[in-house]
């Protein structure tokens, strides 16, 4: 061991020992100098105190006690909707809204070889998700004329380079130079059941992105929040990378969020009614005078199944992970005024790693490790009055999560065709349907043509869509 790596290891060893990571001290002593240096570079950036606390159970999300109530919600039929939409349009016209995609996840369930945003998602042209969002941004700019809308894309260290090169290869989908900013989220080490840090290779820690809750910290640390403030951006339109039906800059939602007395203008969320009591989505709930999200696994079965006077699920407000967040609120979270520390959630996952006893790689077939992540919706109860807006699943939610079955590319493509058909039918177009009511053609409406059904009013449309046809409008 050279003196310098020896010194580096000697100075880190007490902290590793104290954090229950002595196995790494031994490992560092056993490997060659160059590998040791690389591993030490990674280990010095791990927050060992935080990790040791999490392993002891400190700083973890706890199901808060207190009675849960369904939240009050607003929707497009609200008497104030017209006024709120106008307020939201004004925000867009005045350039006060930035788009923010969280795209740092690992996408393990989908199993696509690349960042999820590069996945060909649309039913006819196979447009990648990032292009769908870019085209919505361009269409919104054209509509409101507020100048280029800043688009922040959060990546992780594992997919940042591939994401950025995809944007370069596609000439930023026609957006203006400097309009897109990539910010890289933080990571946490994966640990085994005894809390020991796993290694991905002999000189690399097994790191996982720190969850979409890491987005607030990443916005702050990258300077994005400061940049938003100095460029006059007041609201962040937050959405996930996996939902091609998302309406990313929705004037109605932005108006309710920023201009309705039922909202403190800090953080709002969109919901769709759950399909059934067993659907695995978090639900918006009220507790202790605040609105937040309870994960499906934390919602007691009797509450999940309880029915209200209208014979609907009482806790039906499924979270679709679309939020409006004010820059001021994000700054307060990041500066610690209301405690930035979002609680960590533990997830039991399969994490490939090196067996340090034998030095051989292990590709587990069952969950073997714990990942620590924070979730952005845990910030909601920190808002004075968080607003929840109801929308329809068919209009706005068809995520691509799994390779097959529910929430898969196939189910999302079908939902996209169904929405396109429904929009066309509002304009009197005769769309072929199967006897069971499903649309019998594949239809794609491009964001530049229409962002909502009403936009089709000014378009030349076919009279009918024939069975089996593939149509792009
Ligand atoms: P998911 O919970 O679907 O996780 O993320 P995932 O990592 O994409 O997919 P699986 O679970 O491995 O299959 C929801 C959204 O949050 C983003 C994802 O990119 C997606 O848009 N996300 C998730 C992050 O940006 N960072 C994270 O650390 C986790």
CSV table of C-alpha atoms and ligand atoms in Angstrom, one decimal:
chain,number,residue,atom,x,y,z
A,1,UNK,CA,0.0,0.0,0.0
A,2,UNK,CA,1.5,3.4,-0.9
A,3,UNK,CA,1.6,6.0,1.9
A,4,UNK,CA,-1.1,8.1,0.4
A,5,UNK,CA,-3.7,5.3,0.0
A,6,UNK,CA,-2.6,4.0,3.3
A,7,UNK,CA,-3.2,7.4,4.9
A,8,UNK,CA,-6.5,7.8,3.1
A,9,UNK,CA,-7.7,4.4,4.3
A,10,UNK,CA,-6.4,5.0,7.9
A,11,UNK,CA,-8.3,8.3,8.1
A,12,UNK,CA,-11.6,6.8,6.8
A,13,UNK,CA,-11.3,3.5,8.7
A,14,UNK,CA,-12.6,4.8,12.1
A,15,UNK,CA,-15.7,6.3,10.5
A,16,UNK,CA,-16.3,3.0,8.5
A,17,UNK,CA,-15.9,1.0,11.7
A,18,UNK,CA,-18.2,3.3,13.7
A,19,UNK,CA,-20.8,3.0,10.9
A,20,UNK,CA,-20.8,-0.8,11.0
A,21,UNK,CA,-18.8,-1.0,7.7
A,22,UNK,CA,-15.6,-2.7,9.0
A,23,UNK,CA,-16.0,-5.3,6.2
A,24,UNK,CA,-15.0,-2.5,3.8
A,25,UNK,CA,-11.8,-1.7,5.7
A,26,UNK,CA,-10.7,-5.3,5.4
A,27,UNK,CA,-11.7,-5.3,1.7
A,28,UNK,CA,-9.7,-2.1,1.0
A,29,UNK,CA,-6.6,-3.6,2.7
A,30,UNK,CA,-6.9,-6.7,0.4
A,31,UNK,CA,-7.3,-5.0,-3.0
A,32,UNK,CA,-4.7,-3.4,-5.2
A,33,UNK,CA,-3.8,0.3,-4.8
A,34,UNK,CA,-5.5,1.7,-7.8
A,35,UNK,CA,-8.8,-0.1,-7.1
A,36,UNK,CA,-8.5,0.9,-3.4
A,37,UNK,CA,-8.1,4.6,-4.5
A,38,UNK,CA,-11.2,4.4,-6.7
A,39,UNK,CA,-13.3,2.7,-3.9
A,40,UNK,CA,-12.1,5.3,-1.4
A,41,UNK,CA,-13.1,8.1,-3.8
A,42,UNK,CA,-16.7,6.7,-3.7
A,43,UNK,CA,-16.7,5.9,0.0
A,44,UNK,CA,-15.7,9.4,1.1
A,45,UNK,CA,-18.8,10.8,-0.6
A,46,UNK,CA,-21.1,8.4,1.3
A,47,UNK,CA,-22.9,10.1,4.3
A,48,UNK,CA,-21.9,7.3,6.7
A,49,UNK,CA,-23.6,8.9,9.7
A,50,UNK,CA,-26.9,9.2,7.8
A,51,UNK,CA,-26.6,5.6,6.6
A,52,UNK,CA,-25.8,4.3,10.1
A,53,UNK,CA,-28.8,6.1,11.5
A,54,UNK,CA,-31.1,4.6,8.8
A,55,UNK,CA,-29.8,1.1,9.4
A,56,UNK,CA,-30.6,1.7,13.1
A,57,UNK,CA,-34.1,2.8,12.0
A,58,UNK,CA,-33.6,6.6,12.5
A,59,UNK,CA,-34.9,9.0,9.9
A,60,UNK,CA,-37.2,6.4,8.4
A,61,UNK,CA,-40.7,7.1,7.2
A,62,UNK,CA,-43.2,6.2,9.9
A,63,UNK,CA,-46.8,5.9,9.4
A,64,UNK,CA,-48.1,9.0,11.2
A,65,UNK,CA,-50.8,8.3,13.7
A,66,UNK,CA,-54.2,10.0,13.7
A,67,UNK,CA,-57.4,9.6,11.9
A,68,UNK,CA,-57.3,9.5,8.1
A,69,UNK,CA,-59.9,11.3,6.1
A,70,UNK,CA,-60.4,11.6,2.4
A,71,UNK,CA,-59.2,15.0,1.0
A,72,UNK,CA,-61.3,17.7,-0.4
A,73,UNK,CA,-60.7,17.8,-4.2
A,74,UNK,CA,-61.4,20.2,-7.0
A,75,UNK,CA,-62.1,19.4,-10.7
A,76,UNK,CA,-63.0,21.0,-14.0
A,77,UNK,CA,-66.7,21.3,-13.0
A,78,UNK,CA,-65.8,23.6,-10.1
A,79,UNK,CA,-67.6,26.9,-10.2
A,80,UNK,CA,-64.2,28.7,-10.1
A,81,UNK,CA,-62.7,26.5,-12.9
A,82,UNK,CA,-62.9,29.1,-15.6
A,83,UNK,CA,-61.3,31.8,-13.5
A,84,UNK,CA,-58.6,29.4,-12.4
A,85,UNK,CA,-57.8,28.3,-15.9
A,86,UNK,CA,-57.4,32.0,-16.9
A,87,UNK,CA,-55.0,32.5,-13.9
A,88,UNK,CA,-53.0,29.4,-15.0
A,89,UNK,CA,-52.8,30.7,-18.6
A,90,UNK,CA,-51.5,34.0,-17.3
A,91,UNK,CA,-48.7,32.2,-15.5
A,92,UNK,CA,-47.7,30.5,-18.7
A,93,UNK,CA,-48.0,33.7,-20.8
A,94,UNK,CA,-45.8,35.5,-18.3
A,95,UNK,CA,-43.1,32.8,-18.4
A,96,UNK,CA,-43.6,32.0,-14.7
A,97,UNK,CA,-43.7,28.2,-15.0
A,98,UNK,CA,-40.8,25.7,-15.6
A,99,UNK,CA,-41.3,22.0,-16.6
A,100,UNK,CA,-39.6,19.4,-14.5
A,101,UNK,CA,-39.2,15.8,-15.4
A,102,UNK,CA,-37.9,13.3,-12.9
A,103,UNK,CA,-36.1,10.7,-14.9
A,104,UNK,CA,-33.4,9.3,-12.6
A,105,UNK,CA,-35.1,6.0,-11.8
A,106,UNK,CA,-33.7,2.7,-12.7
A,107,UNK,CA,-36.7,1.4,-14.6
A,108,UNK,CA,-35.9,-2.2,-13.5
A,109,UNK,CA,-39.5,-3.4,-14.0
A,110,UNK,CA,-39.6,-2.3,-17.7
A,111,UNK,CA,-36.2,-3.7,-18.4
A,112,UNK,CA,-35.5,-1.3,-21.3
A,113,UNK,CA,-31.9,-1.0,-22.3
A,114,UNK,CA,-31.5,2.8,-21.8
A,115,UNK,CA,-33.0,5.7,-19.9
A,116,UNK,CA,-36.8,5.3,-19.7
A,117,UNK,CA,-37.4,8.6,-21.5
A,118,UNK,CA,-35.8,7.1,-24.6
A,119,UNK,CA,-38.5,4.4,-24.7
A,120,UNK,CA,-40.7,4.4,-27.9
A,121,UNK,CA,-44.0,5.1,-26.3
A,122,UNK,CA,-46.6,6.3,-28.8
A,123,UNK,CA,-48.9,3.9,-30.6
A,124,UNK,CA,-48.2,4.7,-34.3
A,125,UNK,CA,-44.9,6.7,-34.7
A,126,UNK,CA,-43.2,5.2,-31.6
A,127,UNK,CA,-42.2,8.6,-30.3
A,128,UNK,CA,-39.9,8.4,-27.3
A,129,UNK,CA,-41.3,9.8,-24.1
A,130,UNK,CA,-38.8,12.7,-24.0
A,131,UNK,CA,-40.0,13.7,-27.5
A,132,UNK,CA,-43.7,13.6,-26.4
A,133,UNK,CA,-42.8,16.1,-23.5
A,134,UNK,CA,-40.7,18.3,-25.8
A,135,UNK,CA,-43.5,18.6,-28.3
A,136,UNK,CA,-46.0,19.5,-25.5
A,137,UNK,CA,-43.6,22.2,-24.3
A,138,UNK,CA,-43.2,23.6,-27.9
A,139,UNK,CA,-47.0,23.5,-28.4
A,140,UNK,CA,-47.5,25.3,-25.1
A,141,UNK,CA,-45.0,28.0,-26.0
A,142,UNK,CA,-46.8,28.6,-29.3
A,143,UNK,CA,-50.1,28.8,-27.6
A,144,UNK,CA,-49.2,31.2,-24.9
A,145,UNK,CA,-46.2,33.1,-26.4
A,146,UNK,CA,-44.4,33.4,-23.1
A,147,UNK,CA,-41.0,32.6,-24.7
A,148,UNK,CA,-39.0,29.5,-24.2
A,149,UNK,CA,-40.3,27.4,-21.3
A,150,UNK,CA,-37.3,26.2,-19.2
A,151,UNK,CA,-37.3,22.4,-18.9
A,152,UNK,CA,-35.3,20.7,-16.1
A,153,UNK,CA,-34.7,17.0,-16.5
A,154,UNK,CA,-33.4,15.1,-13.4
A,155,UNK,CA,-31.1,12.2,-14.2
A,156,UNK,CA,-29.1,9.9,-12.0
A,157,UNK,CA,-25.3,9.3,-12.2
A,158,UNK,CA,-26.1,6.0,-13.9
A,159,UNK,CA,-28.2,7.4,-16.8
A,160,UNK,CA,-27.1,11.0,-17.1
A,161,UNK,CA,-24.6,10.5,-20.0
A,162,UNK,CA,-27.0,8.3,-22.0
A,163,UNK,CA,-29.8,10.8,-21.4
A,164,UNK,CA,-27.8,13.8,-22.5
A,165,UNK,CA,-26.5,12.1,-25.5
A,166,UNK,CA,-30.1,11.1,-26.6
A,167,UNK,CA,-31.1,14.8,-26.4
A,168,UNK,CA,-28.0,15.8,-28.4
A,169,UNK,CA,-28.6,13.1,-31.0
A,170,UNK,CA,-32.2,14.4,-31.4
A,171,UNK,CA,-31.1,18.1,-31.6
A,172,UNK,CA,-33.0,18.7,-28.3
A,173,UNK,CA,-36.2,17.9,-30.2
A,174,UNK,CA,-36.2,21.4,-31.6
A,175,UNK,CA,-36.1,23.3,-28.3
A,176,UNK,CA,-34.0,26.4,-28.1
A,177,UNK,CA,-30.3,26.4,-27.0
A,178,UNK,CA,-30.0,26.5,-23.2
A,179,UNK,CA,-33.7,25.8,-22.7
A,180,UNK,CA,-33.0,22.3,-21.3
A,181,UNK,CA,-31.0,21.8,-18.1
A,182,UNK,CA,-30.0,18.4,-16.8
A,183,UNK,CA,-29.6,18.0,-13.1
A,184,UNK,CA,-28.1,14.9,-11.5
A,185,UNK,CA,-29.7,13.5,-8.4
A,186,UNK,CA,-28.0,12.0,-5.4
A,187,UNK,CA,-27.4,8.4,-4.5
A,188,UNK,CA,-27.5,6.1,-1.5
A,189,UNK,CA,-25.6,2.9,-1.0
A,190,UNK,CA,-27.6,-0.4,-1.1
A,191,UNK,CA,-27.0,-2.5,2.0
A,192,UNK,CA,-27.5,-6.1,2.9
A,193,UNK,CA,-29.9,-7.2,5.6
A,194,UNK,CA,-27.3,-6.6,8.2
A,195,UNK,CA,-26.8,-3.0,7.1
A,196,UNK,CA,-23.5,-3.6,5.4
A,197,UNK,CA,-22.7,-1.6,2.2
A,198,UNK,CA,-22.7,-3.8,-0.9
A,199,UNK,CA,-20.1,-3.4,-3.6
A,200,UNK,CA,-21.1,-3.5,-7.3
A,201,UNK,CA,-17.5,-4.3,-8.3
A,202,UNK,CA,-14.3,-4.6,-6.4
A,203,UNK,CA,-13.8,-0.8,-6.6
A,204,UNK,CA,-17.4,0.4,-6.8
A,205,UNK,CA,-20.1,0.8,-4.2
A,206,UNK,CA,-23.6,-0.5,-5.2
A,207,UNK,CA,-25.3,2.9,-5.3
A,208,UNK,CA,-29.0,3.5,-6.0
A,209,UNK,CA,-30.6,6.9,-6.8
A,210,UNK,CA,-32.0,8.4,-3.7
A,211,UNK,CA,-35.6,8.5,-4.8
A,212,UNK,CA,-37.8,11.2,-6.5
A,213,UNK,CA,-37.7,13.0,-3.2
A,214,UNK,CA,-34.1,13.7,-4.0
A,215,UNK,CA,-35.4,16.0,-6.7
A,216,UNK,CA,-35.8,19.0,-4.3
A,217,UNK,CA,-32.3,18.7,-3.0
A,218,UNK,CA,-31.0,18.2,-6.6
A,219,UNK,CA,-32.8,21.3,-7.8
A,220,UNK,CA,-31.3,23.3,-4.9
A,221,UNK,CA,-27.7,21.9,-5.2
A,222,UNK,CA,-27.5,22.3,-8.9
A,223,UNK,CA,-28.4,25.9,-8.7
A,224,UNK,CA,-31.7,25.3,-10.6
A,225,UNK,CA,-33.8,27.0,-7.9
A,226,UNK,CA,-31.6,30.1,-7.9
A,227,UNK,CA,-31.7,30.2,-11.7
A,228,UNK,CA,-35.5,29.9,-11.7
A,229,UNK,CA,-35.8,32.7,-9.2
A,230,UNK,CA,-33.6,35.0,-11.1
A,231,UNK,CA,-35.4,34.3,-14.4
A,232,UNK,CA,-38.8,35.0,-12.9
A,233,UNK,CA,-40.1,31.4,-12.7
A,234,UNK,CA,-42.5,31.0,-9.8
A,235,UNK,CA,-43.9,27.5,-10.2
A,236,UNK,CA,-42.5,24.1,-11.1
A,237,UNK,CA,-44.6,21.7,-13.1
A,238,UNK,CA,-43.4,18.3,-11.8
A,239,UNK,CA,-44.0,15.0,-13.6
A,240,UNK,CA,-42.6,11.6,-14.0
A,241,UNK,CA,-40.9,10.3,-17.1
A,242,UNK,CA,-43.1,7.3,-17.7
A,243,UNK,CA,-46.6,8.6,-18.5
A,244,UNK,CA,-47.1,9.6,-22.2
A,245,UNK,CA,-50.7,10.9,-21.4
A,246,UNK,CA,-49.4,13.5,-18.9
A,247,UNK,CA,-50.6,17.0,-19.5
A,248,UNK,CA,-47.4,18.7,-18.4
A,249,UNK,CA,-48.2,22.4,-18.3
A,250,UNK,CA,-51.9,22.3,-17.5
A,251,UNK,CA,-53.4,25.8,-17.1
A,252,UNK,CA,-56.3,24.6,-15.0
A,253,UNK,CA,-54.1,22.7,-12.5
A,254,UNK,CA,-51.6,25.6,-12.3
A,255,UNK,CA,-54.4,28.1,-11.8
A,256,UNK,CA,-56.0,26.0,-9.0
A,257,UNK,CA,-52.6,25.5,-7.4
A,258,UNK,CA,-51.5,29.2,-7.6
A,259,UNK,CA,-54.7,31.2,-7.4
A,260,UNK,CA,-57.3,29.2,-5.4
A,261,UNK,CA,-57.9,30.1,-1.7
A,262,UNK,CA,-58.1,26.3,-1.0
A,263,UNK,CA,-54.4,26.1,-1.9
A,264,UNK,CA,-51.5,27.8,-0.2
A,265,UNK,CA,-49.8,27.7,-3.6
A,266,UNK,CA,-46.9,25.6,-2.3
A,267,UNK,CA,-47.6,22.1,-3.4
A,268,UNK,CA,-50.5,20.5,-5.2
A,269,UNK,CA,-51.2,17.1,-6.7
A,270,UNK,CA,-53.4,15.5,-9.3
A,271,UNK,CA,-55.5,12.4,-8.6
A,272,UNK,CA,-57.6,9.9,-10.5
A,273,UNK,CA,-60.1,7.6,-8.9
A,274,UNK,CA,-58.6,4.2,-8.0
A,275,UNK,CA,-59.7,1.4,-10.3
A,276,UNK,CA,-60.5,-0.8,-7.3
A,277,UNK,CA,-59.5,-1.0,-3.6
A,278,UNK,CA,-56.5,-3.2,-4.4
A,279,UNK,CA,-54.9,-1.0,-7.0
A,280,UNK,CA,-51.3,-0.3,-6.0
A,281,UNK,CA,-51.2,3.4,-6.0
A,282,UNK,CA,-50.8,5.8,-3.1
A,283,UNK,CA,-53.9,7.8,-2.1
A,284,UNK,CA,-54.2,11.4,-1.0
A,285,UNK,CA,-55.5,11.6,2.6
A,286,UNK,CA,-56.1,14.3,5.2
A,287,UNK,CA,-54.6,13.8,8.6
A,288,UNK,CA,-54.1,16.3,11.4
A,289,UNK,CA,-55.3,19.2,9.2
A,290,UNK,CA,-52.8,18.4,6.5
A,291,UNK,CA,-53.0,16.7,3.1
A,292,UNK,CA,-50.5,14.0,2.2
A,293,UNK,CA,-50.1,10.7,0.4
A,294,UNK,CA,-50.4,7.3,2.1
A,295,UNK,CA,-48.7,4.5,0.2
A,296,UNK,CA,-51.0,1.6,-0.7
A,297,UNK,CA,-49.0,-0.7,1.5
A,298,UNK,CA,-49.6,1.6,4.5
A,299,UNK,CA,-53.3,2.0,4.0
A,300,UNK,CA,-55.2,-0.4,6.3
A,301,UNK,CA,-57.3,-2.9,4.4
A,302,UNK,CA,-60.6,-1.8,6.1
A,303,UNK,CA,-59.9,1.8,5.0
A,304,UNK,CA,-58.8,0.8,1.5
A,305,UNK,CA,-62.1,-1.0,1.1
A,306,UNK,CA,-64.5,1.4,2.8
A,307,UNK,CA,-67.3,2.8,0.8
A,308,UNK,CA,-68.9,6.3,1.1
A,309,UNK,CA,-72.5,7.4,0.8
A,310,UNK,CA,-72.3,7.6,-3.0
A,311,UNK,CA,-71.1,3.9,-3.0
A,312,UNK,CA,-67.6,4.9,-4.1
A,313,UNK,CA,-64.3,4.1,-2.4
A,314,UNK,CA,-63.8,6.6,0.4
A,315,UNK,CA,-60.1,6.6,-0.2
A,316,UNK,CA,-60.1,6.7,-4.0
A,317,UNK,CA,-57.9,9.7,-4.7
A,318,UNK,CA,-55.1,7.8,-6.4
A,319,UNK,CA,-51.8,9.8,-6.7
A,320,UNK,CA,-50.6,10.0,-10.3
A,321,UNK,CA,-47.4,11.9,-9.3
A,322,UNK,CA,-48.1,15.1,-11.1
A,323,UNK,CA,-47.4,18.1,-8.9
A,324,UNK,CA,-47.2,21.8,-9.0
A,325,UNK,CA,-44.6,23.1,-6.6
A,326,UNK,CA,-43.7,26.7,-6.0
A,327,UNK,CA,-40.1,27.8,-6.2
A,328,UNK,CA,-40.5,29.5,-2.8
A,329,UNK,CA,-41.7,26.2,-1.2
A,330,UNK,CA,-38.9,24.2,-2.8
A,331,UNK,CA,-36.4,26.8,-1.5
A,332,UNK,CA,-37.8,26.6,2.0
A,333,UNK,CA,-37.6,22.8,1.9
A,334,UNK,CA,-34.0,23.0,0.7
A,335,UNK,CA,-32.9,25.6,3.1
A,336,UNK,CA,-34.2,23.6,6.0
A,337,UNK,CA,-36.7,26.2,7.2
A,338,UNK,CA,-39.3,23.4,7.3
A,339,UNK,CA,-36.8,20.6,7.6
A,340,UNK,CA,-35.5,19.4,4.3
A,341,UNK,CA,-35.0,15.9,5.6
A,342,UNK,CA,-37.8,14.0,3.9
A,343,UNK,CA,-38.0,10.6,5.6
A,344,UNK,CA,-36.4,7.7,3.9
A,345,UNK,CA,-38.4,4.6,2.9
A,346,UNK,CA,-36.8,1.2,2.8
A,347,UNK,CA,-37.3,-1.1,-0.2
A,348,UNK,CA,-36.3,-4.7,-0.3
A,349,UNK,CA,-34.9,-5.3,-3.8
A,350,UNK,CA,-32.6,-7.5,-5.8
A,351,UNK,CA,-29.2,-5.9,-6.0
A,352,UNK,CA,-26.4,-7.6,-7.9
A,353,UNK,CA,-23.2,-7.3,-6.0
A,354,UNK,CA,-19.8,-8.8,-5.2
A,355,UNK,CA,-19.5,-11.6,-2.6
A,356,UNK,CA,-16.6,-10.3,-0.5
A,357,UNK,CA,-15.8,-13.7,0.9
A,358,UNK,CA,-15.2,-15.2,-2.6
A,359,UNK,CA,-14.7,-12.1,-4.7
A,360,UNK,CA,-17.4,-13.5,-7.2
A,361,UNK,CA,-20.3,-11.6,-8.6
A,362,UNK,CA,-23.8,-12.5,-7.3
A,363,UNK,CA,-26.9,-12.0,-9.4
A,364,UNK,CA,-29.7,-12.6,-6.8
A,365,UNK,CA,-32.9,-14.3,-7.8
A,366,UNK,CA,-34.8,-13.0,-4.7
A,367,UNK,CA,-34.6,-9.6,-2.9
A,368,UNK,CA,-31.3,-9.5,-1.0
A,369,UNK,CA,-30.8,-5.8,-0.2
A,370,UNK,CA,-32.2,-2.7,1.2
A,371,UNK,CA,-32.4,0.5,-0.9
A,372,UNK,CA,-33.1,3.8,0.9
A,373,UNK,CA,-35.2,6.4,-1.0
A,374,UNK,CA,-37.1,9.5,-0.3
A,375,UNK,CA,-40.5,10.3,-2.0
A,376,UNK,CA,-41.5,13.8,-3.2
A,377,UNK,CA,-45.1,13.4,-2.0
A,378,UNK,CA,-43.8,13.4,1.6
A,379,UNK,CA,-43.3,17.1,1.2
A,380,UNK,CA,-47.0,17.7,0.7
A,381,UNK,CA,-48.0,17.8,4.4
A,382,UNK,CA,-45.4,20.5,4.9
A,383,UNK,CA,-47.5,22.8,2.7
A,384,UNK,CA,-50.0,24.9,4.6
A,385,UNK,CA,-52.9,24.0,2.3
A,386,UNK,CA,-52.0,21.3,-0.3
A,387,UNK,CA,-54.7,21.1,-3.1
A,388,UNK,CA,-55.7,18.0,-4.9
A,389,UNK,CA,-57.3,18.1,-8.3
A,390,UNK,CA,-59.2,15.3,-9.8
A,391,UNK,CA,-58.8,14.3,-13.4
A,392,UNK,CA,-59.7,11.3,-15.5
A,393,UNK,CA,-57.5,8.3,-15.9
A,394,UNK,CA,-58.3,8.0,-19.6
A,395,UNK,CA,-57.3,11.7,-20.2
A,396,UNK,CA,-54.1,11.8,-18.2
A,397,UNK,CA,-52.7,8.6,-16.9
A,398,UNK,CA,-51.2,5.6,-18.7
A,399,UNK,CA,-47.8,4.9,-17.2
A,400,UNK,CA,-45.3,2.5,-18.6
A,401,UNK,CA,-43.9,0.6,-15.6
A,402,UNK,CA,-43.9,-3.1,-16.4
A,403,UNK,CA,-42.8,-5.0,-19.5
A,404,UNK,CA,-46.2,-6.7,-19.8
A,405,UNK,CA,-49.7,-6.6,-18.5
A,406,UNK,CA,-51.0,-3.7,-16.5
A,407,UNK,CA,-49.1,-0.4,-16.9
A,408,UNK,CA,-47.1,-1.8,-19.8
A,409,UNK,CA,-46.2,-0.4,-23.2
A,410,UNK,CA,-49.1,-2.3,-24.7
A,411,UNK,CA,-51.7,-1.0,-22.2
A,412,UNK,CA,-50.3,2.5,-22.5
A,413,UNK,CA,-50.5,2.5,-26.3
A,414,UNK,CA,-54.1,1.3,-26.1
A,415,UNK,CA,-55.0,4.1,-23.6
A,416,UNK,CA,-53.4,6.6,-26.0
A,417,UNK,CA,-55.5,5.4,-28.9
A,418,UNK,CA,-58.6,5.4,-26.7
A,419,UNK,CA,-58.0,9.0,-25.7
A,420,UNK,CA,-57.3,10.1,-29.3
A,421,UNK,CA,-60.6,8.3,-30.3
A,422,UNK,CA,-62.5,10.0,-27.6
A,423,UNK,CA,-61.2,13.5,-28.6
A,424,UNK,CA,-62.0,12.8,-32.2
A,425,UNK,CA,-65.5,11.7,-31.4
A,426,UNK,CA,-66.1,15.0,-29.6
A,427,UNK,CA,-65.6,16.6,-33.0
A,428,UNK,CA,-68.0,14.2,-34.7
A,429,UNK,CA,-65.5,11.9,-36.3
A,430,UNK,CA,-66.8,8.3,-36.6
A,431,UNK,CA,-64.3,6.0,-35.0
A,432,UNK,CA,-64.4,2.3,-35.6
A,433,UNK,CA,-65.0,0.3,-32.4
A,434,UNK,CA,-65.1,-3.4,-31.5
A,435,UNK,CA,-68.5,-4.7,-30.3
A,436,UNK,CA,-67.2,-4.5,-26.7
A,437,UNK,CA,-66.6,-0.7,-27.2
A,438,UNK,CA,-62.8,-0.8,-27.5
A,439,UNK,CA,-61.4,1.4,-30.3
A,440,UNK,CA,-60.7,-0.8,-33.4
A,441,UNK,CA,-57.9,1.4,-34.9
A,442,UNK,CA,-54.5,2.7,-33.7
A,443,UNK,CA,-54.6,6.5,-33.4
A,444,UNK,CA,-52.0,9.0,-32.4
A,445,UNK,CA,-52.7,12.7,-32.0
A,446,UNK,CA,-49.5,14.7,-31.8
A,447,UNK,CA,-49.1,17.4,-29.1
A,448,UNK,CA,-48.5,20.0,-31.8
A,449,UNK,CA,-51.9,19.2,-33.2
A,450,UNK,CA,-53.8,19.2,-29.9
A,451,UNK,CA,-53.0,19.3,-26.2
A,452,UNK,CA,-56.7,18.7,-25.3
A,453,UNK,CA,-59.9,17.8,-27.2
A,454,UNK,CA,-60.9,21.4,-27.5
A,455,UNK,CA,-57.8,22.1,-29.6
A,456,UNK,CA,-59.2,19.9,-32.4
A,457,UNK,CA,-61.9,22.5,-33.1
A,458,UNK,CA,-59.6,24.3,-35.5
A,459,UNK,CA,-58.1,21.3,-37.2
A,460,UNK,CA,-59.1,19.6,-40.5
A,461,UNK,CA,-60.1,16.1,-39.4
A,462,UNK,CA,-61.1,12.9,-41.3
A,463,UNK,CA,-64.8,12.0,-41.3
A,464,UNK,CA,-64.1,8.5,-40.0
A,465,UNK,CA,-61.4,6.2,-38.8
A,466,UNK,CA,-61.7,2.7,-40.3
A,467,UNK,CA,-61.2,-0.6,-38.5
A,468,UNK,CA,-57.6,-1.7,-38.4
A,469,UNK,CA,-56.2,1.6,-39.6
A,470,UNK,CA,-53.2,3.4,-38.2
A,471,UNK,CA,-53.7,7.1,-38.1
A,472,UNK,CA,-51.5,10.0,-37.1
A,473,UNK,CA,-53.2,13.4,-36.6
B,1,LIG,P1,-40.7,4.5,-10.2
B,1,LIG,O1,-41.1,4.4,-8.8
B,1,LIG,O2,-41.6,3.9,-11.2
B,1,LIG,O3,-39.2,3.8,-10.2
B,1,LIG,O4,-40.3,6.0,-10.5
B,1,LIG,P2,-38.3,3.4,-11.4
B,1,LIG,O5,-36.9,3.4,-10.8
B,1,LIG,O6,-38.5,4.4,-12.6
B,1,LIG,O7,-38.7,2.0,-11.9
B,1,LIG,P3,-38.5,0.6,-11.2
B,1,LIG,O8,-39.3,0.7,-9.9
B,1,LIG,O9,-37.1,0.3,-11.1
B,1,LIG,O10,-39.2,-0.4,-12.2
B,1,LIG,C1,-41.3,6.9,-10.7
B,1,LIG,C2,-40.6,8.1,-11.3
B,1,LIG,O11,-39.7,8.7,-10.5
B,1,LIG,C3,-38.4,8.8,-11.1
B,1,LIG,C4,-38.5,7.7,-12.2
B,1,LIG,O12,-37.5,8.1,-13.2
B,1,LIG,C5,-39.9,7.9,-12.7
B,1,LIG,O13,-40.1,9.0,-13.5
B,1,LIG,N1,-37.4,8.5,-10.1
B,1,LIG,C6,-37.5,7.4,-9.3
B,1,LIG,C7,-36.3,9.3,-10.1
B,1,LIG,O14,-36.2,10.3,-10.8
B,1,LIG,N2,-35.3,9.0,-9.1
B,1,LIG,C8,-35.4,8.0,-8.3
B,1,LIG,O15,-34.5,7.8,-7.5
B,1,LIG,C9,-36.5,7.2,-8.4
